[in-house]
Amino acid sequence: MSESVILQKILLGIGALNGFRFWRNNSGLAWGGRPIHLKPGQRYVAEHGDLLLKNGHPIKLAQPGAADIIGIGAPDGRFVAFEVKTDDPRSVQTPEQISFQAMIEKHGGFYAVVRSKEEALAILKNLANNTGQNQQ
């Protein structure tokens, strides 16, 4: 199963838990600008559906190494982060991800590498039990 499929299953599984709120933490680079649709024959010979960004600029998403899923837990607002990996033995954290984990833990947050929805749910159940949360 791919990492993206595992990630979606985890988000669907943990989304209904009481006491926690999570979201997908996209990382990488996107581009923004004012879209201008060109017609064929203009300075740039466009094909149907091409789009040119005028005054285009890069938009950096999450910092390199940031976890795939981040959120908060009640009642204390603790930061929770999950890095999603597959069962493939080569699916390991990058140095940037290890650094991000260390930063989260240093500041009192919780970080875990998870490989399934069931693993993430078990971890959150344990976290909830340790903080007195009532989850369903």
MMTF fields as JSON, N, C-alpha, C and O atoms, coordinates in Angstrom:
{
  "mmtfVersion": "1.0.0",
  "mmtfProducer": "UNKNOWN",
  "numBonds": 543,
  "numAtoms": 544,
  "numGroups": 136,
  "numChains": 1,
  "numModels": 1,
  "chainsPerModel": [1],
  "groupsPerChain": [136],
  "chainIdList": ["A"],
  "bondAtomList": [4, 2, 8, 6, 12, 10, 16, 14, 20, 18, 24, 22, 28, 26, 32, 30, 36, 34, 40, 38, 44, 42, 48, 46, 52, 50, 56, 54, 60, 58, 64, 62, 68, 66, 72, 70, 76, 74, 80, 78, 84, 82, 88, 86, 92, 90, 96, 94, 100, 98, 104, 102, 108, 106, 112, 110, 116, 114, 120, 118, 124, 122, 128, 126, 132, 130, 136, 134, 140, 138, 144, 142, 148, 146, 152, 150, 156, 154, 160, 158, 164, 162, 168, 166, 172, 170, 176, 174, 180, 178, 184, 182, 188, 186, 192, 190, 196, 194, 200, 198, 204, 202, 208, 206, 212, 210, 216, 214, 220, 218, 224, 222, 228, 226, 232, 230, 236, 234, 240, 238, 244, 242, 248, 246, 252, 250, 256, 254, 260, 258, 264, 262, 268, 266, 272, 270, 276, 274, 280, 278, 284, 282, 288, 286, 292, 290, 296, 294, 300, 298, 304, 302, 308, 306, 312, 310, 316, 314, 320, 318, 324, 322, 328, 326, 332, 330, 336, 334, 340, 338, 344, 342, 348, 346, 352, 350, 356, 354, 360, 358, 364, 362, 368, 366, 372, 370, 376, 374, 380, 378, 384, 382, 388, 386, 392, 390, 396, 394, 400, 398, 404, 402, 408, 406, 412, 410, 416, 414, 420, 418, 424, 422, 428, 426, 432, 430, 436, 434, 440, 438, 444, 442, 448, 446, 452, 450, 456, 454, 460, 458, 464, 462, 468, 466, 472, 470, 476, 474, 480, 478, 484, 482, 488, 486, 492, 490, 496, 494, 500, 498, 504, 502, 508, 506, 512, 510, 516, 514, 520, 518, 524, 522, 528, 526, 532, 530, 536, 534, 540, 538],
  "bondOrderList": [1, 1, 1, 1, 1, 1, 1, 1, 1, 1, 1, 1, 1, 1, 1, 1, 1, 1, 1, 1, 1, 1, 1, 1, 1, 1, 1, 1, 1, 1, 1, 1, 1, 1, 1, 1, 1, 1, 1, 1, 1, 1, 1, 1, 1, 1, 1, 1, 1, 1, 1, 1, 1, 1, 1, 1, 1, 1, 1, 1, 1, 1, 1, 1, 1, 1, 1, 1, 1, 1, 1, 1, 1, 1, 1, 1, 1, 1, 1, 1, 1, 1, 1, 1, 1, 1, 1, 1, 1, 1, 1, 1, 1, 1, 1, 1, 1, 1, 1, 1, 1, 1, 1, 1, 1, 1, 1, 1, 1, 1, 1, 1, 1, 1, 1, 1, 1, 1, 1, 1, 1, 1, 1, 1, 1, 1, 1, 1, 1, 1, 1, 1, 1, 1, 1],
  "groupList": [{"groupName": "MET", "atomNameList": ["N", "CA", "C", "O"], "elementList": ["N", "C", "C", "O"], "formalChargeList": [0, 0, 0, 0], "bondAtomList": [1, 0, 2, 1, 3, 2], "bondOrderList": [1, 1, 2], "singleLetterCode": "M", "chemCompType": "L-PEPTIDE LINKING"}, {"groupName": "SER", "atomNameList": ["N", "CA", "C", "O"], "elementList": ["N", "C", "C", "O"], "formalChargeList": [0, 0, 0, 0], "bondAtomList": [1, 0, 2, 1, 3, 2], "bondOrderList": [1, 1, 2], "singleLetterCode": "S", "chemCompType": "L-PEPTIDE LINKING"}, {"groupName": "GLU", "atomNameList": ["N", "CA", "C", "O"], "elementList": ["N", "C", "C", "O"], "formalChargeList": [0, 0, 0, 0], "bondAtomList": [1, 0, 2, 1, 3, 2], "bondOrderList": [1, 1, 2], "singleLetterCode": "E", "chemCompType": "L-PEPTIDE LINKING"}, {"groupName": "VAL", "atomNameList": ["N", "CA", "C", "O"], "elementList": ["N", "C", "C", "O"], "formalChargeList": [0, 0, 0, 0], "bondAtomList": [1, 0, 2, 1, 3, 2], "bondOrderList": [1, 1, 2], "singleLetterCode": "V", "chemCompType": "L-PEPTIDE LINKING"}, {"groupName": "ILE", "atomNameList": ["N", "CA", "C", "O"], "elementList": ["N", "C", "C", "O"], "formalChargeList": [0, 0, 0, 0], "bondAtomList": [1, 0, 2, 1, 3, 2], "bondOrderList": [1, 1, 2], "singleLetterCode": "I", "chemCompType": "L-PEPTIDE LINKING"}, {"groupName": "LEU", "atomNameList": ["N", "CA", "C", "O"], "elementList": ["N", "C", "C", "O"], "formalChargeList": [0, 0, 0, 0], "bondAtomList": [1, 0, 2, 1, 3, 2], "bondOrderList": [1, 1, 2], "singleLetterCode": "L", "chemCompType": "L-PEPTIDE LINKING"}, {"groupName": "GLN", "atomNameList": ["N", "CA", "C", "O"], "elementList": ["N", "C", "C", "O"], "formalChargeList": [0, 0, 0, 0], "bondAtomList": [1, 0, 2, 1, 3, 2], "bondOrderList": [1, 1, 2], "singleLetterCode": "Q", "chemCompType": "L-PEPTIDE LINKING"}, {"groupName": "LYS", "atomNameList": ["N", "CA", "C", "O"], "elementList": ["N", "C", "C", "O"], "formalChargeList": [0, 0, 0, 0], "bondAtomList": [1, 0, 2, 1, 3, 2], "bondOrderList": [1, 1, 2], "singleLetterCode": "K", "chemCompType": "L-PEPTIDE LINKING"}, {"groupName": "GLY", "atomNameList": ["N", "CA", "C", "O"], "elementList": ["N", "C", "C", "O"], "formalChargeList": [0, 0, 0, 0], "bondAtomList": [1, 0, 2, 1, 3, 2], "bondOrderList": [1, 1, 2], "singleLetterCode": "G", "chemCompType": "PEPTIDE LINKING"}, {"groupName": "ALA", "atomNameList": ["N", "CA", "C", "O"], "elementList": ["N", "C", "C", "O"], "formalChargeList": [0, 0, 0, 0], "bondAtomList": [1, 0, 2, 1, 3, 2], "bondOrderList": [1, 1, 2], "singleLetterCode": "A", "chemCompType": "L-PEPTIDE LINKING"}, {"groupName": "ASN", "atomNameList": ["N", "CA", "C", "O"], "elementList": ["N", "C", "C", "O"], "formalChargeList": [0, 0, 0, 0], "bondAtomList": [1, 0, 2, 1, 3, 2], "bondOrderList": [1, 1, 2], "singleLetterCode": "N", "chemCompType": "L-PEPTIDE LINKING"}, {"groupName": "PHE", "atomNameList": ["N", "CA", "C", "O"], "elementList": ["N", "C", "C", "O"], "formalChargeList": [0, 0, 0, 0], "bondAtomList": [1, 0, 2, 1, 3, 2], "bondOrderList": [1, 1, 2], "singleLetterCode": "F", "chemCompType": "L-PEPTIDE LINKING"}, {"groupName": "ARG", "atomNameList": ["N", "CA", "C", "O"], "elementList": ["N", "C", "C", "O"], "formalChargeList": [0, 0, 0, 0], "bondAtomList": [1, 0, 2, 1, 3, 2], "bondOrderList": [1, 1, 2], "singleLetterCode": "R", "chemCompType": "L-PEPTIDE LINKING"}, {"groupName": "TRP", "atomNameList": ["N", "CA", "C", "O"], "elementList": ["N", "C", "C", "O"], "formalChargeList": [0, 0, 0, 0], "bondAtomList": [1, 0, 2, 1, 3, 2], "bondOrderList": [1, 1, 2], "singleLetterCode": "W", "chemCompType": "L-PEPTIDE LINKING"}, {"groupName": "PRO", "atomNameList": ["N", "CA", "C", "O"], "elementList": ["N", "C", "C", "O"], "formalChargeList": [0, 0, 0, 0], "bondAtomList": [1, 0, 2, 1, 3, 2], "bondOrderList": [1, 1, 2], "singleLetterCode": "P", "chemCompType": "L-PEPTIDE LINKING"}, {"groupName": "HIS", "atomNameList": ["N", "CA", "C", "O"], "elementList": ["N", "C", "C", "O"], "formalChargeList": [0, 0, 0, 0], "bondAtomList": [1, 0, 2, 1, 3, 2], "bondOrderList": [1, 1, 2], "singleLetterCode": "H", "chemCompType": "L-PEPTIDE LINKING"}, {"groupName": "TYR", "atomNameList": ["N", "CA", "C", "O"], "elementList": ["N", "C", "C", "O"], "formalChargeList": [0, 0, 0, 0], "bondAtomList": [1, 0, 2, 1, 3, 2], "bondOrderList": [1, 1, 2], "singleLetterCode": "Y", "chemCompType": "L-PEPTIDE LINKING"}, {"groupName": "ASP", "atomNameList": ["N", "CA", "C", "O"], "elementList": ["N", "C", "C", "O"], "formalChargeList": [0, 0, 0, 0], "bondAtomList": [1, 0, 2, 1, 3, 2], "bondOrderList": [1, 1, 2], "singleLetterCode": "D", "chemCompType": "L-PEPTIDE LINKING"}, {"groupName": "THR", "atomNameList": ["N", "CA", "C", "O"], "elementList": ["N", "C", "C", "O"], "formalChargeList": [0, 0, 0, 0], "bondAtomList": [1, 0, 2, 1, 3, 2], "bondOrderList": [1, 1, 2], "singleLetterCode": "T", "chemCompType": "L-PEPTIDE LINKING"}],
  "groupTypeList": [0, 1, 2, 1, 3, 4, 5, 6, 7, 4, 5, 5, 8, 4, 8, 9, 5, 10, 8, 11, 12, 11, 13, 12, 10, 10, 1, 8, 5, 9, 13, 8, 8, 12, 14, 4, 15, 5, 7, 14, 8, 6, 12, 16, 3, 9, 2, 15, 8, 17, 5, 5, 5, 7, 10, 8, 15, 14, 4, 7, 5, 9, 6, 14, 8, 9, 9, 17, 4, 4, 8, 4, 8, 9, 14, 17, 8, 12, 11, 3, 9, 11, 2, 3, 7, 18, 17, 17, 14, 12, 1, 3, 6, 18, 14, 2, 6, 4, 1, 11, 6, 9, 0, 4, 2, 7, 15, 8, 8, 11, 16, 9, 3, 3, 12, 1, 7, 2, 2, 9, 5, 9, 4, 5, 7, 10, 5, 9, 10, 10, 18, 8, 6, 10, 6, 6],
  "groupIdList": [1, 2, 3, 4, 5, 6, 7, 8, 9, 10, 11, 12, 13, 14, 15, 16, 17, 18, 19, 20, 21, 22, 23, 24, 25, 26, 27, 28, 29, 30, 31, 32, 33, 34, 35, 36, 37, 38, 39, 40, 41, 42, 43, 44, 45, 46, 47, 48, 49, 50, 51, 52, 53, 54, 55, 56, 57, 58, 59, 60, 61, 62, 63, 64, 65, 66, 67, 68, 69, 70, 71, 72, 73, 74, 75, 76, 77, 78, 79, 80, 81, 82, 83, 84, 85, 86, 87, 88, 89, 90, 91, 92, 93, 94, 95, 96, 97, 98, 99, 100, 101, 102, 103, 104, 105, 106, 107, 108, 109, 110, 111, 112, 113, 114, 115, 116, 117, 118, 119, 120, 121, 122, 123, 124, 125, 126, 127, 128, 129, 130, 131, 132, 133, 134, 135, 136],
  "secStructList": [7, 7, 2, 2, 2, 2, 2, 2, 2, 2, 2, 2, 2, 2, 6, 6, 7, 6, 6, 3, 3, 3, 3, 3, 7, 7, 5, 1, 3, 3, 3, 3, 3, 3, 3, 3, 7, 7, 7, 6, 6, 1, 1, 1, 7, 7, 7, 6, 6, 7, 7, 3, 3, 3, 3, 3, 3, 3, 3, 3, 7, 5, 7, 6, 6, 7, 7, 1, 3, 3, 3, 3, 3, 6, 6, 6, 6, 3, 3, 3, 3, 3, 3, 3, 7, 7, 1, 1, 6, 6, 7, 7, 7, 7, 2, 2, 2, 2, 2, 2, 2, 2, 2, 2, 2, 2, 6, 6, 7, 3, 3, 3, 3, 3, 1, 1, 2, 2, 2, 2, 2, 2, 2, 2, 2, 2, 2, 2, 2, 2, 2, 6, 7, 7, 7, 7],
  "xCoordList": [0.843, 0.0, 0.89, 1.891, 0.533, 1.352, 1.2, 0.233, 2.187, 2.151, 0.923, 0.311, 0.557, -0.594, -1.9, -2.788, -2.028, -3.232, -3.274, -4.324, -2.144, -2.067, -2.429, -3.195, -1.882, -2.141, -3.637, -4.188, -4.291, -5.729, -6.538, -7.494, -6.163, -6.869, -6.699, -7.646, -5.5, -5.257, -6.091, -6.751, -6.073, -6.85, -8.34, -9.003, -8.859, -10.27, -10.531, -11.567, -9.598, -9.771, -9.681, -10.429, -8.78, -8.577, -9.444, -9.546, -10.064, -10.863, -12.074, -12.553, -12.582, -13.794, -13.506, -14.439, -12.248, -11.915, -12.233, -11.902, -12.869, -13.095, -11.778, -10.972, -11.571, -10.391, -9.172, -8.15, -9.254, -8.127, -8.631, -9.768, -7.786, -8.052, -6.772, -5.699, -6.911, -5.752, -5.971, -7.106, -4.873, -4.937, -3.678, -2.642, -3.809, -2.696, -1.735, -2.147, -0.469, 0.558, 1.362, 2.353, 0.927, 1.609, 2.969, 3.126, 3.929, 5.254, 5.659, 5.055, 6.67, 7.138, 7.05, 7.166, 6.843, 6.839, 5.684, 5.465, 4.963, 3.896, 4.172, 5.053, 3.425, 3.603, 2.305, 1.222, 2.428, 1.267, 1.493, 2.624, 0.437, 0.496, -0.864, -1.823, -0.937, -2.185, -2.239, -1.379, -3.225, -3.284, -3.717, -4.624, -3.059, -3.418, -3.541, -2.584, -4.707, -4.912, -4.488, -4.979, -3.593, -3.113, -3.876, -4.348, -3.979, -4.569, -3.429, -2.374, -3.618, -2.566, -2.173, -3.029, -0.877, -0.377, 0.17, 0.843, -0.091, 0.485, 1.948, 2.425, 2.67, 4.114, 4.536, 5.567, 3.764, 4.015, 2.95, 1.759, 3.364, 2.397, 1.832, 2.489, 0.612, -0.027, -0.842, -1.367, -0.93, -1.843, -3.09, -3.055, -4.168, -5.425, -5.228, -4.694, -5.669, -5.587, -4.313, -4.201, -3.327, -2.101, -2.422, -3.368, -1.628, -1.821, -0.471, 0.481, -0.382, 0.84, 0.587, -0.466, 1.536, 1.403, 2.19, 3.413, 1.508, 2.176, 2.603, 1.843, 3.823, 4.376, 4.378, 4.095, 4.693, 4.717, 5.735, 6.79, 5.407, 6.313, 6.161, 5.058, 7.259, 7.177, 6.526, 6.704, 5.778, 5.158, 5.689, 5.383, 6.481, 7.006, 5.922, 5.314, 5.694, 4.709, 5.419, 6.269, 5.113, 5.74, 7.254, 7.766, 7.953, 9.41, 9.855, 9.121, 11.035, 11.537, 11.588, 12.083, 11.076, 11.092, 9.868, 9.721, 8.969, 7.768, 6.916, 6.895, 6.219, 5.403, 4.235, 3.783, 3.756, 2.66, 1.327, 0.518, 1.103, -0.145, 0.205, 1.054, -0.448, -0.224, -1.566, -2.59, -1.543, -2.783, -2.561, -1.432, -3.679, -3.642, -4.563, -5.537, -4.229, -5.036, -5.541, -4.819, -6.797, -7.375, -7.035, -6.745, -7.042, -7.452, -6.308, -6.531, -5.094, -3.929, -3.388, -2.44, -3.957, -3.498, -2.158, -1.458, -1.793, -0.499, -0.425, -1.365, 0.719, 0.98, 1.259, 2.044, 0.613, 0.774, 1.145, 0.532, 2.162, 2.612, 2.828, 3.396, 2.37, 2.582, 3.329, 2.93, 4.388, 5.076, 4.611, 4.747, 4.065, 3.508, 4.548, 5.162, 4.731, 5.653, 4.962, 3.973, 5.484, 4.97, 5.693, 6.593, 5.284, 5.933, 7.269, 8.001, 7.579, 8.836, 10.008, 10.045, 10.961, 12.101, 12.911, 13.62, 12.807, 13.519, 12.77, 13.295, 11.542, 10.722, 11.093, 10.475, 12.107, 12.628, 12.643, 12.532, 12.78, 12.837, 14.093, 15.164, 13.923, 15.07, 15.754, 15.164, 16.976, 17.618, 16.776, 16.738, 16.101, 15.253, 14.062, 13.658, 13.504, 12.377, 12.815, 12.076, 13.994, 14.53, 14.759, 14.479, 15.261, 15.471, 14.143, 14.05, 13.113, 11.792, 11.24, 10.681, 11.397, 10.943, 11.614, 10.948, 12.917, 13.663, 13.153, 13.024, 12.865, 12.366, 11.003, 10.762, 10.115, 8.776, 8.888, 8.263, 9.671, 9.8, 10.486, 10.127, 11.459, 12.157, 11.192, 11.375, 10.168, 9.215, 7.941, 6.935, 7.977, 6.857, 5.778, 4.755, 5.977, 4.995, 5.177, 6.134, 4.264, 4.327, 4.514, 3.859, 5.409, 5.724, 5.837, 6.417, 5.282, 5.419, 5.462, 4.829, 6.211, 6.185, 5.126, 5.183, 4.167, 3.086, 3.018, 3.349, 2.582, 2.513, 1.11, 0.91, 0.134, -1.243, -2.208, -1.823, -3.473, -4.529, -4.627, -4.784, -4.535, -4.658, -3.56, -3.812, -2.35, -1.237, -1.483, -1.261, -1.935, -2.212, -3.33, -3.233, -4.39, -5.506, -5.061, -5.473, -4.227, -3.726, -2.884, -2.996, -2.052, -1.216, -2.09, -1.845, -3.104, -3.969, -4.8, -5.056, -5.217, -5.944, -5.051, -5.496, -3.8, -2.84, -2.608, -2.573, -2.45, -2.278, -3.492, -3.347, -4.686, -5.915, -6.013, -6.418, -5.647, -5.699, -4.71, -4.973, -3.58, -2.558, -2.872, -2.264, -3.822, -4.175, -5.584, -6.047, -6.277, -7.63, -8.688, -9.782, -8.385, -9.351, -10.415, -10.153, -11.609, -12.677, -12.886, -13.462, -12.43, -12.568, -13.485, -13.687, -14.052, -14.921, -14.463, -15.074],
  "yCoordList": [-1.176, 0.0, 1.242, 1.289, 2.234, 3.443, 4.321, 4.212, 5.192, 6.114, 7.02, 7.306, 7.473, 8.369, 7.669, 8.291, 6.394, 5.641, 5.442, 5.612, 5.085, 4.921, 6.239, 6.256, 7.335, 8.65, 8.971, 9.434, 8.734, 9.005, 8.147, 8.63, 6.876, 5.989, 6.483, 6.461, 6.923, 7.435, 8.687, 8.798, 9.63, 10.858, 10.565, 11.185, 9.632, 9.262, 8.595, 8.831, 7.769, 7.055, 7.943, 7.754, 8.905, 9.749, 10.994, 11.694, 11.274, 12.492, 12.532, 13.614, 11.378, 11.331, 11.234, 11.164, 11.229, 11.09, 12.358, 13.461, 12.196, 13.335, 13.693, 12.818, 14.966, 15.408, 15.687, 16.137, 15.431, 15.677, 16.373, 16.16, 17.198, 17.79, 17.674, 18.092, 17.09, 16.846, 17.411, 17.622, 17.655, 18.058, 17.589, 17.329, 17.492, 17.111, 18.282, 19.423, 18.0, 19.032, 18.868, 18.139, 19.547, 19.43, 20.109, 21.183, 19.483, 20.082, 20.184, 19.561, 20.963, 21.114, 22.548, 23.484, 22.71, 24.017, 24.1, 23.183, 25.191, 25.456, 26.817, 27.55, 27.143, 28.437, 29.21, 28.647, 30.496, 31.363, 32.526, 32.823, 33.165, 34.315, 34.534, 33.823, 35.517, 35.799, 34.962, 35.113, 34.087, 33.253, 34.052, 34.881, 33.788, 34.403, 33.272, 32.542, 33.144, 32.117, 32.69, 33.74, 32.011, 32.471, 31.783, 30.654, 32.488, 31.916, 31.495, 32.13, 30.446, 30.041, 31.204, 31.954, 31.344, 32.4, 33.598, 34.431, 33.716, 34.81, 34.493, 33.437, 35.382, 35.232, 33.822, 33.326, 33.207, 31.801, 30.999, 31.286, 30.025, 29.217, 28.19, 27.218, 28.44, 27.607, 26.495, 26.629, 25.41, 24.335, 24.495, 25.164, 23.898, 24.008, 23.647, 22.589, 24.548, 24.296, 24.781, 24.713, 25.28, 25.803, 27.031, 27.765, 27.235, 28.362, 28.983, 28.274, 30.29, 31.024, 31.844, 32.471, 31.852, 32.672, 33.96, 33.927, 35.074, 36.363, 36.752, 36.595, 37.261, 37.584, 36.355, 36.451, 35.226, 33.987, 34.046, 34.668, 33.397, 33.36, 32.03, 31.492, 31.503, 30.228, 30.418, 31.446, 29.419, 29.397, 28.159, 27.028, 28.388, 27.258, 26.782, 27.573, 25.498, 24.91, 24.592, 25.373, 23.511, 23.186, 23.069, 22.781, 23.297, 23.211, 21.8, 20.845, 21.643, 20.315, 19.438, 19.859, 18.225, 17.287, 17.328, 16.49, 18.293, 18.395, 17.134, 16.508, 16.776, 15.561, 15.663, 16.757, 14.494, 14.422, 14.862, 15.494, 14.528, 14.844, 15.573, 15.118, 16.696, 17.418, 17.76, 17.804, 17.999, 18.34, 18.709, 18.864, 18.845, 19.187, 18.254, 17.727, 18.064, 17.221, 17.991, 18.802, 17.73, 18.336, 17.444, 16.271, 17.868, 19.205, 20.21, 21.392, 19.754, 20.63, 21.281, 22.062, 20.985, 21.589, 21.068, 21.75, 19.868, 19.301, 19.09, 18.594, 19.478, 19.302, 17.821, 17.194, 17.272, 15.867, 15.805, 16.472, 14.992, 14.872, 13.412, 12.643, 13.042, 11.699, 11.784, 12.521, 11.039, 10.836, 9.487, 8.476, 9.46, 8.237, 7.558, 8.189, 6.277, 5.466, 4.17, 3.769, 3.527, 2.22, 1.131, 1.413, -0.117, -1.253, -1.627, -2.468, -1.011, -1.279, -0.931, 0.175, -1.84, -1.557, -0.332, 0.26, 0.046, 1.237, 2.526, 3.619, 2.403, 3.571, 4.051, 3.66, 4.9, 5.387, 6.917, 7.55, 7.492, 8.939, 9.502, 8.895, 10.672, 11.409, 12.141, 12.28, 12.608, 13.411, 14.634, 14.999, 15.269, 16.422, 16.018, 16.766, 14.837, 14.364, 14.027, 14.268, 13.481, 13.187, 14.49, 14.568, 15.499, 16.804, 17.43, 18.009, 17.319, 17.842, 17.126, 17.76, 15.811, 15.035, 15.529, 15.729, 15.724, 16.184, 17.552, 17.789, 18.44, 19.761, 19.675, 20.351, 18.851, 18.692, 18.137, 18.658, 17.093, 16.461, 17.383, 17.385, 18.158, 19.103, 20.129, 20.588, 20.484, 21.494, 20.888, 21.584, 19.612, 18.985, 18.392, 17.939, 18.382, 17.788, 16.286, 15.73, 15.638, 14.194, 13.932, 14.557, 13.008, 12.67, 11.15, 10.502, 10.594, 9.158, 8.872, 9.565, 7.849, 7.304, 6.212, 5.301, 6.293, 5.306, 4.693, 5.327, 3.455, 2.715, 2.184, 1.476, 2.539, 2.104, 2.944, 3.604, 2.901, 3.575, 2.983, 3.711, 1.662, 0.991, 1.429, 1.622, 1.584, 2.026, 3.449, 3.739, 4.326, 5.709, 5.761, 6.508, 4.973, 4.954, 4.44, 4.975, 3.41, 2.87, 3.906, 4.053, 4.612, 5.656, 6.754, 7.212, 7.177, 8.248, 7.791, 8.579, 6.541, 6.004, 6.056, 6.431, 5.681, 5.723, 7.166, 7.436, 8.088, 9.497, 10.017, 10.716, 9.674, 10.131, 9.573, 10.284, 8.315, 7.704, 8.363, 8.467, 8.806, 9.438, 10.889, 11.458, 11.502, 12.892, 13.027, 14.137, 11.894, 11.956, 12.364, 12.773, 12.262, 12.625, 11.548, 10.372, 11.961, 11.031, 11.002, 11.934, 9.954, 9.874, 8.741, 7.818, 8.795, 7.734, 7.249, 6.345],
  "zCoordList": [0.0, 0.0, 0.0, 0.715, -0.788, -0.899, 0.341, 1.095, 0.523, 1.651, 1.584, 2.614, 0.391, 0.272, 0.64, 1.223, 0.31, 0.679, 2.196, 2.817, 2.786, 4.244, 4.92, 5.884, 4.42, 5.001, 4.965, 5.963, 3.845, 3.74, 4.705, 5.313, 4.849, 5.783, 7.219, 8.005, 7.552, 8.898, 9.137, 10.17, 8.197, 8.371, 8.546, 9.378, 7.773, 7.916, 9.265, 9.888, 9.711, 10.977, 12.203, 13.162, 12.182, 13.366, 13.347, 14.354, 12.22, 12.103, 13.0, 13.339, 13.395, 14.213, 15.707, 16.507, 16.093, 17.506, 18.279, 17.843, 19.419, 20.31, 20.978, 21.295, 21.184, 21.909, 21.054, 21.571, 19.76, 18.866, 17.604, 17.183, 17.01, 15.698, 14.889, 15.324, 13.691, 12.834, 11.445, 11.02, 10.742, 9.346, 8.63, 9.241, 7.32, 6.455, 6.389, 6.182, 6.562, 6.536, 5.25, 5.212, 4.21, 2.923, 2.964, 3.545, 2.35, 2.274, 0.806, -0.067, 0.564, -0.809, -1.278, -0.487, -2.576, -3.194, -4.191, -4.982, -4.141, -5.106, -5.731, -5.281, -6.752, -7.411, -7.376, -7.533, -7.17, -7.167, -8.102, -8.485, -8.456, -9.348, -9.967, -9.665, -10.829, -11.519, -12.793, -13.66, -12.923, -14.124, -15.353, -15.29, -16.445, -17.721, -18.741, -18.996, -19.305, -20.329, -21.679, -22.095, -22.348, -23.65, -24.769, -24.633, -25.856, -27.049, -27.966, -27.965, -28.741, -29.669, -30.578, -31.048, -30.82, -31.693, -30.953, -31.56, -29.678, -28.914, -28.66, -29.073, -27.991, -27.805, -27.419, -27.874, -26.608, -26.256, -26.987, -26.866, -27.722, -28.452, -27.481, -27.108, -27.096, -26.078, -26.711, -27.817, -25.99, -26.36, -25.508, -24.475, -25.923, -25.198, -23.719, -23.387, -22.85, -21.42, -20.755, -19.531, -21.541, -20.94, -20.104, -20.387, -19.085, -18.19, -17.884, -17.562, -17.982, -17.677, -16.426, -16.304, -15.488, -14.293, -14.482, -14.614, -14.496, -14.574, -13.166, -12.21, -13.047, -11.73, -10.826, -9.631, -11.397, -10.623, -9.496, -9.624, -8.402, -7.26, -6.537, -6.447, -6.023, -5.313, -3.947, -3.294, -3.536, -2.21, -1.499, -1.879, -0.472, 0.296, 1.245, 1.966, 1.235, 2.128, 3.442, 3.868, 4.079, 5.362, 5.211, 4.13, 6.31, 6.291, 5.929, 6.187, 5.341, 5.011, 6.26, 7.305, 6.14, 7.259, 8.135, 9.025, 7.908, 8.736, 8.587, 7.527, 9.652, 9.669, 8.686, 8.347, 8.235, 7.273, 7.862, 7.183, 9.12, 9.805, 11.097, 11.864, 11.33, 12.585, 13.201, 12.519, 14.494, 15.17, 16.615, 17.08, 17.315, 18.732, 19.499, 18.962, 20.765, 21.631, 22.831, 23.41, 23.204, 24.399, 25.596, 25.36, 26.802, 27.214, 27.255, 27.518, 26.998, 27.201, 25.934, 26.011, 24.783, 23.538, 23.059, 22.31, 23.483, 23.106, 21.599, 20.978, 21.02, 19.601, 19.339, 20.051, 18.318, 17.958, 16.48, 15.647, 16.162, 14.772, 14.41, 15.186, 13.232, 12.702, 11.37, 10.468, 11.264, 9.989, 9.467, 10.156, 8.264, 7.693, 6.809, 5.948, 7.035, 6.236, 5.836, 6.448, 4.817, 4.408, 5.197, 5.987, 4.97, 5.634, 4.986, 5.508, 3.867, 3.172, 4.092, 4.631, 4.286, 5.161, 4.733, 5.546, 3.461, 2.972, 3.283, 3.071, 3.786, 4.108, 5.513, 6.504, 5.571, 6.849, 6.848, 5.798, 8.028, 8.15, 7.493, 7.519, 6.91, 6.373, 7.529, 8.6, 7.332, 8.385, 8.781, 9.956, 7.811, 8.113, 8.985, 9.875, 8.727, 9.532, 10.958, 11.912, 11.096, 12.43, 13.193, 14.389, 12.514, 13.129, 13.552, 14.635, 12.707, 13.044, 14.273, 15.167, 14.316, 15.474, 16.751, 17.768, 16.702, 17.877, 18.343, 19.544, 17.406, 17.754, 18.433, 19.433, 17.895, 18.484, 19.895, 20.819, 20.068, 21.379, 22.384, 23.562, 21.939, 22.811, 23.398, 24.525, 22.633, 23.069, 23.673, 23.812, 24.028, 24.728, 23.86, 24.374, 22.556, 21.66, 21.563, 22.103, 20.88, 20.665, 19.178, 18.344, 18.851, 17.464, 17.361, 18.233, 16.298, 16.065, 14.578, 13.781, 14.214, 12.861, 12.869, 13.694, 11.963, 11.906, 10.513, 9.511, 10.485, 9.229, 8.915, 7.928, 9.777, 9.543, 10.368, 11.334, 9.959, 10.71, 12.109, 13.09, 12.196, 13.492, 14.461, 15.65, 13.945, 14.784, 15.285, 16.461, 14.412, 14.811, 15.854, 16.828, 15.656, 16.612, 17.979, 19.008, 17.992, 19.26, 20.003, 21.22, 19.268, 19.882, 20.473, 21.589, 19.733, 20.222, 21.42, 22.33, 21.426, 22.588, 23.819, 24.904, 23.644, 24.746, 25.208, 26.409, 24.259, 24.622, 25.387, 26.389, 24.913, 25.563, 26.983, 27.903, 27.159, 28.49, 29.44, 30.638, 28.917, 29.761, 30.096, 31.003, 29.373, 29.657, 30.195, 30.459, 30.361, 30.9, 29.892, 30.279, 28.613, 27.576, 27.477, 27.727, 27.112, 26.834, 25.329, 24.767, 24.675, 23.226, 22.855, 23.645, 21.649, 21.176, 19.839, 19.268]
}
